[in-house]
XYZ file of C-alpha atoms in Angstrom:
666
model
C 122.683 94.063 143.997
C 125.685 96.072 145.223
C 127.537 95.119 148.365
C 126.177 98.074 150.345
C 122.535 97.053 149.837
C 121.022 94.582 152.295
C 119.865 91.322 150.758
C 116.106 91.069 150.294
C 114.268 88.972 152.884
C 113.029 85.704 151.437
C 110.245 83.571 152.838
C 108.953 80.239 151.550
C 105.291 79.347 151.907
C 103.772 75.879 151.984
C 101.486 73.842 149.749
C 97.724 73.348 150.153
C 95.472 70.316 149.640
C 92.773 69.432 147.148
C 89.093 69.401 148.125
C 85.749 68.607 146.539
C 82.648 70.763 146.608
C 78.865 70.418 146.244
C 76.769 73.277 144.849
C 78.376 76.119 142.859
C 79.126 78.438 145.811
C 80.407 75.516 147.861
C 82.593 74.381 144.952
C 84.093 77.834 144.624
C 84.779 77.957 148.362
C 86.360 74.512 148.317
C 88.433 75.521 145.311
C 89.736 78.576 147.175
C 90.665 76.382 150.143
C 92.453 73.913 147.877
C 94.767 76.496 146.311
C 98.426 76.373 147.388
C 98.240 79.979 148.637
C 95.520 79.131 151.181
C 97.731 77.623 153.880
C 100.129 80.559 153.499
C 97.406 83.145 154.033
C 98.212 84.261 157.590
C 101.965 84.486 156.961
C 101.404 86.294 153.698
C 99.054 88.869 155.247
C 101.527 89.474 158.071
C 104.281 90.246 155.557
C 102.092 92.439 153.343
C 100.901 94.443 156.373
C 104.468 94.927 157.572
C 106.189 95.907 154.324
C 105.725 99.049 152.278
C 106.562 97.120 149.100
C 106.682 93.364 148.550
C 107.727 91.119 145.685
C 105.570 87.985 145.443
C 106.814 85.113 143.313
C 104.019 82.608 142.910
C 104.353 79.520 140.791
C 101.771 78.942 138.107
C 98.524 77.810 139.738
C 99.308 79.129 143.217
C 96.216 81.396 143.218
C 98.031 84.695 143.842
C 96.113 86.809 141.295
C 92.611 85.872 142.438
C 93.235 85.397 146.164
C 95.612 88.119 147.388
C 93.162 90.986 146.649
C 90.408 89.043 148.461
C 92.675 88.333 151.438
C 93.576 92.021 151.704
C 89.912 93.044 151.597
C 88.873 90.387 154.131
C 91.728 91.401 156.460
C 90.481 95.003 156.478
C 93.909 96.492 155.804
C 92.822 98.897 153.051
C 91.859 101.877 155.232
C 88.928 102.828 153.043
C 90.889 102.791 149.819
C 90.534 100.452 146.879
C 92.763 97.548 145.877
C 93.972 97.860 142.294
C 95.352 94.811 140.513
C 96.896 95.613 137.135
C 97.217 93.243 134.192
C 99.150 93.792 130.946
C 96.179 92.552 128.869
C 92.475 93.369 128.859
C 91.293 89.766 128.499
C 93.093 88.852 131.720
C 91.614 91.800 133.633
C 88.082 90.913 132.487
C 88.262 87.152 133.032
C 89.938 87.403 136.452
C 87.463 90.038 137.672
C 84.574 87.794 136.644
C 86.154 84.851 138.458
C 86.720 86.804 141.672
C 83.192 88.266 141.650
C 81.843 84.687 141.372
C 84.015 83.537 144.280
C 82.779 86.461 146.393
C 79.149 85.867 145.377
C 78.645 89.384 144.001
C 77.742 90.814 140.619
C 80.520 92.218 138.488
C 80.661 95.978 139.048
C 79.693 95.773 142.725
C 82.524 94.947 145.156
C 84.600 93.652 142.254
C 84.931 95.375 138.900
C 87.268 95.836 135.974
C 88.415 98.794 133.940
C 89.972 98.286 130.504
C 90.261 100.510 127.445
C 86.735 101.488 126.386
C 85.035 99.348 129.100
C 84.603 100.271 132.783
C 82.327 98.153 135.015
C 83.284 99.704 138.351
C 80.910 101.588 140.680
C 81.206 103.657 143.908
C 80.987 100.411 145.934
C 83.880 98.702 144.107
C 86.695 97.657 146.441
C 88.729 95.333 144.209
C 89.470 96.737 140.782
C 91.192 94.696 138.072
C 92.512 96.926 135.333
C 95.035 97.145 132.544
C 98.230 98.954 133.466
C 97.443 101.541 130.781
C 94.193 102.486 132.536
C 95.915 103.023 135.901
C 98.478 105.161 134.105
C 95.630 107.290 132.700
C 94.173 107.680 136.199
C 97.559 108.881 137.414
C 97.387 111.807 134.962
C 94.370 113.158 136.888
C 95.613 112.006 140.307
C 99.433 111.554 140.472
C 99.205 110.469 144.131
C 96.658 107.725 143.265
C 94.757 108.589 146.441
C 91.832 106.262 145.612
C 94.042 103.237 146.310
C 95.508 101.748 149.478
C 97.114 98.766 147.742
C 98.348 98.591 144.166
C 99.190 95.104 142.922
C 101.327 95.073 139.771
C 100.703 91.600 138.382
C 102.578 89.759 135.597
C 105.420 92.219 136.162
C 107.873 90.107 134.160
C 106.051 90.950 130.903
C 107.602 94.426 131.013
C 105.221 96.140 128.610
C 105.797 99.872 128.039
C 102.863 100.776 130.288
C 104.069 98.429 133.020
C 107.559 99.919 133.071
C 106.251 103.499 133.203
C 103.767 102.478 135.893
C 106.605 101.128 138.070
C 108.111 104.606 138.263
C 104.766 106.410 138.635
C 103.522 104.163 141.468
C 106.884 104.292 143.203
C 106.784 108.114 143.108
C 103.183 108.201 144.422
C 104.219 105.931 147.288
C 107.120 108.231 148.172
C 104.872 111.334 148.185
C 102.350 109.591 150.462
C 104.999 108.155 152.826
C 104.814 109.218 156.457
C 101.022 109.456 156.502
C 99.782 106.132 157.874
C 96.169 106.896 156.999
C 97.001 107.685 153.370
C 100.048 105.481 152.804
C 100.274 103.410 149.631
C 101.494 99.820 149.594
C 102.831 98.120 146.492
C 102.820 94.405 145.702
C 104.721 93.279 142.604
C 103.739 89.786 141.435
C 104.876 87.324 138.816
C 105.398 83.644 138.199
C 109.030 84.277 137.326
C 111.324 87.287 137.119
C 114.749 88.623 138.065
C 113.874 89.022 141.743
C 117.056 90.841 142.792
C 116.573 93.432 140.037
C 112.951 94.059 141.052
C 113.712 94.040 144.775
C 116.504 96.561 144.391
C 114.349 98.876 142.264
C 111.567 98.836 144.869
C 113.897 99.885 147.709
C 115.091 96.372 148.602
C 111.583 95.038 149.006
C 111.405 91.554 150.579
C 110.791 88.657 148.210
C 108.020 86.253 149.233
C 107.860 82.843 147.558
C 104.640 80.888 147.088
C 104.801 77.255 146.132
C 102.591 76.299 143.232
C 100.887 73.136 142.180
C 102.843 72.492 139.031
C 102.296 68.989 137.719
C 104.971 67.040 135.832
C 105.411 68.087 132.200
C 106.974 65.895 129.563
C 109.273 68.025 127.402
C 109.770 67.029 123.763
C 112.234 68.761 121.432
C 112.379 68.571 117.651
C 115.128 66.241 116.374
C 116.191 68.793 113.766
C 115.673 72.483 113.011
C 112.349 73.246 111.296
C 112.367 75.365 108.138
C 108.580 75.876 108.311
C 107.339 76.121 111.899
C 103.694 76.483 110.787
C 103.747 73.179 108.907
C 105.572 71.562 111.845
C 102.836 72.844 114.183
C 100.115 71.412 111.940
C 101.847 68.001 111.927
C 102.239 68.053 115.732
C 98.559 68.962 116.211
C 97.374 65.879 114.346
C 99.994 63.589 115.898
C 98.647 64.529 119.322
C 95.037 64.410 118.157
C 95.272 60.841 116.906
C 97.294 59.565 119.873
C 95.686 61.094 122.987
C 92.128 61.060 124.458
C 89.652 63.696 123.234
C 89.265 65.388 126.630
C 92.934 66.478 126.560
C 92.915 69.960 125.027
C 95.757 71.627 123.138
C 97.292 75.114 123.208
C 99.373 76.179 120.193
C 101.520 79.334 120.285
C 101.610 81.307 117.024
C 102.668 84.885 116.263
C 99.598 86.826 115.111
C 96.054 87.048 113.803
C 96.898 86.248 110.173
C 98.850 83.118 111.126
C 96.135 81.990 113.526
C 93.306 82.403 111.022
C 95.328 80.599 108.353
C 95.975 77.733 110.802
C 92.251 77.539 111.666
C 91.513 76.962 107.974
C 94.318 74.392 107.599
C 93.150 72.386 110.633
C 89.581 72.284 109.352
C 90.732 71.148 105.901
C 92.943 68.339 107.276
C 90.268 67.264 109.780
C 87.866 66.526 106.924
C 90.111 63.632 105.811
C 90.516 62.020 109.235
C 89.093 58.556 109.984
C 85.473 58.612 111.161
C 86.427 57.322 114.635
C 88.604 60.404 115.326
C 87.044 62.899 117.767
C 85.771 66.189 116.350
C 87.839 69.345 116.841
C 86.735 72.692 118.258
C 89.277 75.269 117.088
C 89.339 78.538 119.072
C 91.522 81.554 118.203
C 93.016 83.831 120.860
C 94.683 87.177 120.071
C 94.505 90.736 121.370
C 92.492 92.200 118.462
C 89.707 89.650 118.957
C 86.578 91.269 120.454
C 86.297 90.551 124.217
C 83.215 88.311 123.987
C 85.050 86.114 121.458
C 88.243 86.042 123.541
C 86.217 84.614 126.418
C 85.179 81.595 124.305
C 88.547 79.950 125.040
C 87.407 79.410 128.644
C 84.326 77.427 127.618
C 84.806 73.634 127.708
C 84.468 71.667 124.487
C 81.294 69.554 124.098
C 81.626 65.985 125.334
C 83.721 63.792 123.035
C 85.321 66.763 121.232
C 88.817 68.197 121.605
C 89.452 71.916 121.965
C 92.472 73.409 120.218
C 93.381 76.970 121.189
C 95.547 78.872 118.712
C 97.041 81.805 120.596
C 99.622 84.549 120.470
C 101.823 85.100 123.537
C 98.680 86.466 125.262
C 98.256 82.944 126.728
C 101.793 82.685 128.141
C 100.909 84.052 131.565
C 98.051 86.544 131.378
C 95.252 83.992 131.351
C 94.798 80.451 132.601
C 92.788 78.249 130.274
C 91.357 75.098 131.894
C 91.738 71.670 130.318
C 95.113 72.218 128.604
C 97.202 69.036 128.582
C 99.391 69.629 125.537
C 101.290 72.754 124.535
C 102.867 73.201 121.109
C 105.531 75.897 121.225
C 106.691 77.179 117.828
C 109.395 79.195 119.598
C 108.327 82.324 117.731
C 106.764 85.646 118.727
C 105.950 88.864 116.891
C 107.722 91.791 118.562
C 108.171 95.487 117.864
C 111.530 97.159 117.511
C 111.975 100.884 116.852
C 115.096 102.497 115.417
C 115.104 106.195 116.381
C 117.864 106.965 113.874
C 115.849 105.803 110.861
C 112.336 106.159 112.275
C 111.716 102.554 111.283
C 109.116 100.862 113.483
C 109.492 97.166 112.747
C 107.070 94.444 113.768
C 108.806 91.199 112.996
C 108.693 87.527 113.910
C 111.600 86.515 116.119
C 112.681 83.831 118.579
C 111.271 83.853 122.103
C 113.530 84.085 125.146
C 114.202 81.090 127.396
C 111.996 82.694 130.069
C 109.106 82.886 127.576
C 109.674 79.269 126.526
C 109.394 78.108 130.152
C 106.236 80.191 130.644
C 104.681 78.478 127.634
C 105.730 75.075 128.932
C 104.051 75.767 132.277
C 100.649 76.125 130.599
C 100.548 72.315 130.203
C 100.837 71.536 133.907
C 98.125 73.633 135.506
C 95.605 70.924 136.379
C 97.357 67.638 135.678
C 100.499 66.233 134.105
C 100.968 67.304 130.499
C 103.386 67.625 127.617
C 105.109 70.462 125.784
C 106.185 69.943 122.183
C 108.950 72.394 121.346
C 109.284 72.753 117.583
C 112.991 73.509 117.852
C 116.057 71.572 118.934
C 117.609 71.510 122.386
C 120.676 73.275 120.975
C 118.463 76.021 119.535
C 116.866 76.466 122.967
C 120.301 76.815 124.581
C 121.122 79.663 122.175
C 117.982 81.662 123.009
C 118.457 84.839 125.108
C 117.752 84.258 128.795
C 115.211 87.102 129.100
C 113.144 89.264 126.775
C 114.384 92.803 126.143
C 111.877 95.165 127.846
C 109.525 96.770 125.328
C 110.472 100.238 126.543
C 113.967 99.726 125.109
C 112.680 98.786 121.646
C 109.728 101.041 120.808
C 108.831 104.563 119.751
C 108.622 106.514 123.024
C 106.531 109.482 121.842
C 103.423 108.272 123.689
C 105.428 107.372 126.810
C 106.984 110.844 126.956
C 103.586 112.489 126.335
C 102.073 110.547 129.257
C 104.981 111.417 131.563
C 104.661 115.124 130.740
C 100.892 114.881 131.301
C 101.775 113.513 134.759
C 103.832 116.708 135.302
C 107.053 114.704 135.265
C 109.271 117.310 133.618
C 112.690 115.649 133.545
C 111.782 112.678 131.326
C 115.427 112.098 130.357
C 116.159 111.156 133.969
C 112.858 109.486 134.902
C 113.252 106.552 137.293
C 112.895 103.716 134.759
C 113.820 100.235 135.951
C 115.742 99.704 132.704
C 116.154 103.127 131.091
C 115.747 103.427 127.319
C 118.496 105.209 125.407
C 118.737 108.997 125.677
C 118.594 109.066 121.865
C 115.145 107.426 121.915
C 113.849 109.858 124.547
C 115.211 112.913 122.701
C 113.728 111.632 119.448
C 110.339 111.381 121.193
C 110.646 114.931 122.553
C 111.532 116.225 119.085
C 108.509 114.455 117.595
C 106.144 115.938 120.193
C 107.601 119.404 119.677
C 106.977 119.172 115.931
C 103.368 118.101 116.616
C 102.828 121.235 118.703
C 102.498 119.297 121.955
C 105.460 121.010 123.667
C 106.012 124.607 124.591
C 108.598 126.097 122.178
C 110.454 127.905 124.958
C 110.210 125.061 127.450
C 110.432 121.474 126.206
C 109.351 120.227 129.629
C 105.860 121.716 129.438
C 102.821 120.607 127.434
C 100.833 123.069 125.372
C 97.025 123.048 125.451
C 97.193 120.876 122.301
C 99.559 118.477 124.094
C 97.146 118.226 127.027
C 94.287 117.407 124.660
C 96.416 114.813 122.843
C 97.193 113.000 126.107
C 93.462 112.333 126.634
C 93.262 109.961 123.657
C 94.548 106.375 124.085
C 96.318 106.632 120.727
C 99.740 107.194 119.264
C 100.387 110.997 119.457
C 100.388 111.548 115.690
C 96.873 110.095 115.414
C 95.684 112.130 118.413
C 96.976 115.241 116.628
C 95.061 114.252 113.475
C 91.818 113.993 115.479
C 92.328 117.433 117.008
C 93.108 118.943 113.590
C 89.968 117.412 112.075
C 87.784 119.609 114.268
C 89.192 122.654 112.476
C 89.066 121.078 109.000
C 85.407 120.089 109.381
C 85.898 116.337 108.972
C 85.939 114.870 112.483
C 83.420 112.130 111.609
C 85.582 110.903 108.704
C 88.819 111.077 110.691
C 87.308 109.104 113.584
C 86.413 106.386 111.089
C 89.895 106.277 109.543
C 91.731 106.316 112.885
C 89.495 103.510 114.205
C 90.126 101.373 111.102
C 93.879 101.945 111.492
C 93.635 100.797 115.144
C 92.532 97.233 114.294
C 93.896 94.423 112.172
C 93.153 94.814 108.463
C 89.451 94.922 107.565
C 90.320 93.439 104.155
C 91.190 89.774 103.862
C 92.296 87.779 100.851
C 92.303 83.969 101.177
C 95.283 82.356 99.433
C 93.067 80.617 96.895
C 90.885 83.681 96.200
C 93.341 86.560 95.927
C 92.243 87.622 92.435
C 88.569 87.538 93.414
C 89.325 89.648 96.507
C 91.229 92.288 94.519
C 88.394 92.408 91.970
C 85.834 92.931 94.742
C 87.856 95.747 96.314
C 88.308 97.578 93.014
C 84.947 99.339 93.383
C 86.085 100.884 96.685
C 89.521 102.071 95.516
C 90.168 105.800 95.676
C 92.841 107.530 93.617
C 93.528 109.586 96.745
C 94.974 106.565 98.563
C 94.412 103.915 101.218
C 92.882 106.147 103.912
C 90.052 107.300 101.660
C 89.639 103.724 100.367
C 89.132 102.538 103.966
C 86.590 105.301 104.474
C 84.719 104.196 101.333
C 84.592 100.561 102.527
C 83.288 101.684 105.932
C 80.557 103.805 104.358
C 79.484 100.900 102.148
C 79.461 98.557 105.176
C 77.238 100.962 107.129
C 75.052 101.364 104.062
C 74.191 97.647 104.117
C 74.011 97.679 107.960
C 76.920 95.250 108.306
C 75.242 92.524 106.243
C 77.175 89.267 106.648
C 76.692 88.160 103.044
C 77.907 91.542 101.791
C 81.089 91.136 103.894
C 81.625 87.654 102.490
C 81.118 88.765 98.881
C 83.404 91.782 99.278
C 86.141 90.070 101.320
C 85.609 92.445 104.245
C 86.565 91.129 107.684
C 83.322 91.587 109.629
C 84.853 90.872 113.042
C 87.581 93.494 112.617
C 85.054 95.974 111.257
C 82.863 95.526 114.336
C 85.890 96.037 116.564
C 86.727 99.259 114.689
C 83.153 100.489 115.192
C 83.458 99.854 118.951
C 86.680 101.879 119.053
C 85.086 104.653 116.982
C 82.172 104.899 119.445
C 84.566 105.331 122.356
C 86.773 107.869 120.542
C 83.657 109.830 119.594
C 82.699 109.916 123.283
C 86.102 111.397 124.144
C 85.600 114.031 121.436
C 82.217 114.960 122.936
C 83.865 115.392 126.371
C 86.543 117.570 124.743
C 83.832 119.710 123.090
C 85.124 118.986 119.590
C 82.529 119.719 116.860
C 81.223 116.467 115.365
C 81.081 117.580 111.739
C 81.361 115.779 108.390
C 82.961 116.932 105.143
C 80.596 114.809 103.034
C 81.930 113.487 99.743
C 84.795 116.006 99.390
C 87.699 114.181 101.064
C 90.357 116.844 100.433
C 89.926 118.141 104.030
C 90.553 114.575 105.255
C 93.915 114.384 103.481
C 94.878 117.885 104.646
C 94.007 116.840 108.149
C 96.173 113.692 107.973
C 99.125 115.937 107.074
C 98.720 117.744 110.425
C 99.774 114.649 112.366
C 101.707 112.578 109.819
C 103.756 115.223 107.983
C 106.963 113.597 109.283
C 105.898 110.475 107.364
C 106.104 111.972 103.874
C 108.017 110.907 100.785
C 108.862 112.311 97.335
C 108.940 110.384 94.042
C 112.356 110.023 92.383
C 113.196 109.715 88.705
C 113.935 105.982 89.035
C 110.407 105.348 90.372
C 111.445 104.903 94.013
C 110.584 107.261 96.857
C 112.788 109.170 99.304
C 111.452 110.071 102.746
C 111.624 113.831 103.286
C 112.644 113.401 106.905
C 115.691 111.125 106.755
C 116.263 110.758 103.002
C 115.633 107.017 103.170
C 114.768 105.009 100.050
C 111.316 103.430 100.387
C 108.621 101.817 98.221
C 104.825 101.641 98.307
C 103.679 98.360 99.895
C 102.103 95.851 97.454
C 98.916 95.800 99.560
C 98.330 99.525 98.913
C 95.752 100.654 96.355
C 98.497 103.022 95.062
C 101.004 100.204 94.450
C 100.889 100.594 90.648
C 100.642 104.407 90.814
C 103.394 106.981 91.094
C 102.027 110.118 92.811
C 104.650 112.841 93.291
C 104.187 113.176 97.065
C 102.699 110.720 99.533
C 102.028 110.351 103.224
C 102.249 106.990 105.014
C 101.296 105.590 108.399
C 104.285 103.365 109.019
C 107.417 101.883 107.513
C 107.894 98.115 107.555
C 111.026 96.237 106.621
C 110.769 92.957 104.730
C 112.634 92.410 101.455
C 112.524 96.230 101.079
C 111.543 99.155 103.242
C 107.853 99.638 102.496
C 105.360 102.428 103.228
C 102.009 101.122 104.490
C 98.655 102.945 104.344
C 99.614 105.543 101.762
C 97.815 108.788 100.900
C 98.320 111.270 98.018
C 99.143 114.798 99.221
C 100.041 118.228 97.866
C 103.530 119.431 98.931
C 102.039 122.873 99.629
C 100.131 121.301 102.537
C 103.416 120.191 104.104
C 104.686 123.772 104.036
C 101.475 125.092 105.521
C 101.740 122.716 108.500
C 105.496 122.848 109.233
C 107.305 125.476 107.126
C 110.534 125.429 109.159
C 110.683 121.646 109.159
C 110.399 121.374 105.374
C 112.454 124.375 104.337
C 115.552 122.174 104.167
C 113.733 119.021 103.035
C 111.555 119.772 100.019
C 112.287 121.426 96.705
C 109.124 123.487 96.611
C 107.044 122.940 93.478
C 105.148 125.827 91.949
């Protein structure tokens, strides 16, 4: 903070006591009274009433997320408006809403509800609404003043997702517009277990910082003696060291980087467990990652049967967003999968990298929620010391096309100077504007205004290029097929090939392969899956991931509903998939490449050398022109999800764009 700014007010709150309950409602009441936040209630309410904005730092286990909305409602300070509490992740919004509705003795969807992508349980009587930050951002498009809300609680603010960072500026602006009208004023509460409080306080007009003591139990910290070349093998070793040494009721939480790693680890644990001595407790292995369907995500909260140990294998979703009971041991691999976008090359990389020190401490804290625990860090103390102190905000390392589209939909015209807490580079913002202009989302004379197409694109919770493809499909007569393809591209791969059955998997997929590329191949698999009504044995025999397919179908249902609202004609092109490929060009024409004499490809946009990814059905083929969904960098720069196209289609869609980029074939 600069010397001219007053220091934020800081207040320390005291610790509560434990209590026991009797029946379920009594237990819940006693639990609420035992939380550390309980004895601070009156002081906390006094501060929240008094201040326009407040920063609440609550240690893990303090009860801030479940209790503060209830305290506000019980204190009657909401003036008829709702209390919104945002979460970066849908599983957190759902599980917390269910917990709070139980504590209040109401059904979910009555006084307490949640709203996440493709699932809204709220009703006219809802007063406390847990929601993902993306959903509140969508509401702001229709109501920039957010007049339905009296209090907006921005929880887990330290995670700094793209939606969270944009929401900071949007909510701050709504508060400013509503200032001076006591009846319609908006109060903001920013909450986290840990964050750079001065930075947040200064951004929210020197908001006071209120500290809540937690109930963190002692945690034994163990570092690796030497650097690990294979963190997955090291994690497997640590799992069974703990399993054979500690009592069965002490559950484990293991941090991994993604779905593929987690599912591979599930198989490895089950294989090793078969060779354990007969007196070893049984293991219940539960995965936890964002692409998992909600009802399966909620399984992590169920206790293991008596005498069995639960092992949760999770991505960073379990760092702060959710609290899983029973965890005594945390295994931290020190790794996370994070996106980084390079506007100069258009390369959107999703790669495994080291966590920050702040993330490492968040992971450690998961072991001390209910009792003393241990954290096994699979890296050395020196390696920890070299980690960056904080994670770079996602908004500074991602493609901003969707962010800029949402801001323009909010009628925020000057996106280059939007009030971001940590502004992304001007280059990234200009690149996003250029991309939207090429997609037809921006007015040609005025880059600060959305066209009717741009307005329609902003309705879909998708990356702008895919939204544009959906809109184009209505005119090409293939909306049903495009909805299927976009939904399949929105989930983890529906094809899976176990390490020991790769050849069998490729043989099974051969009957689905289309010479037109991966998009049509996905469509063929989907049609076959629907033809057998999702038969489990068929999925097993054809190496199709049934869980991911079901998730894609859920997304497709919701996207179809949005199309109905937008009055888009729900038509099918049947077996002729040429309209599908033409339609893909409408949104993905910037992702096109031309075959070179040496067998490599050059992107038409930035003249970058690329190759077809080995997982593509076109890997052994050499079509003259292709379209791709994304570029990924590993040993080479690869195109993923590749489609064969005619260069004439590129000219039809964007003649000016390609005049300097393609040698037109005749």
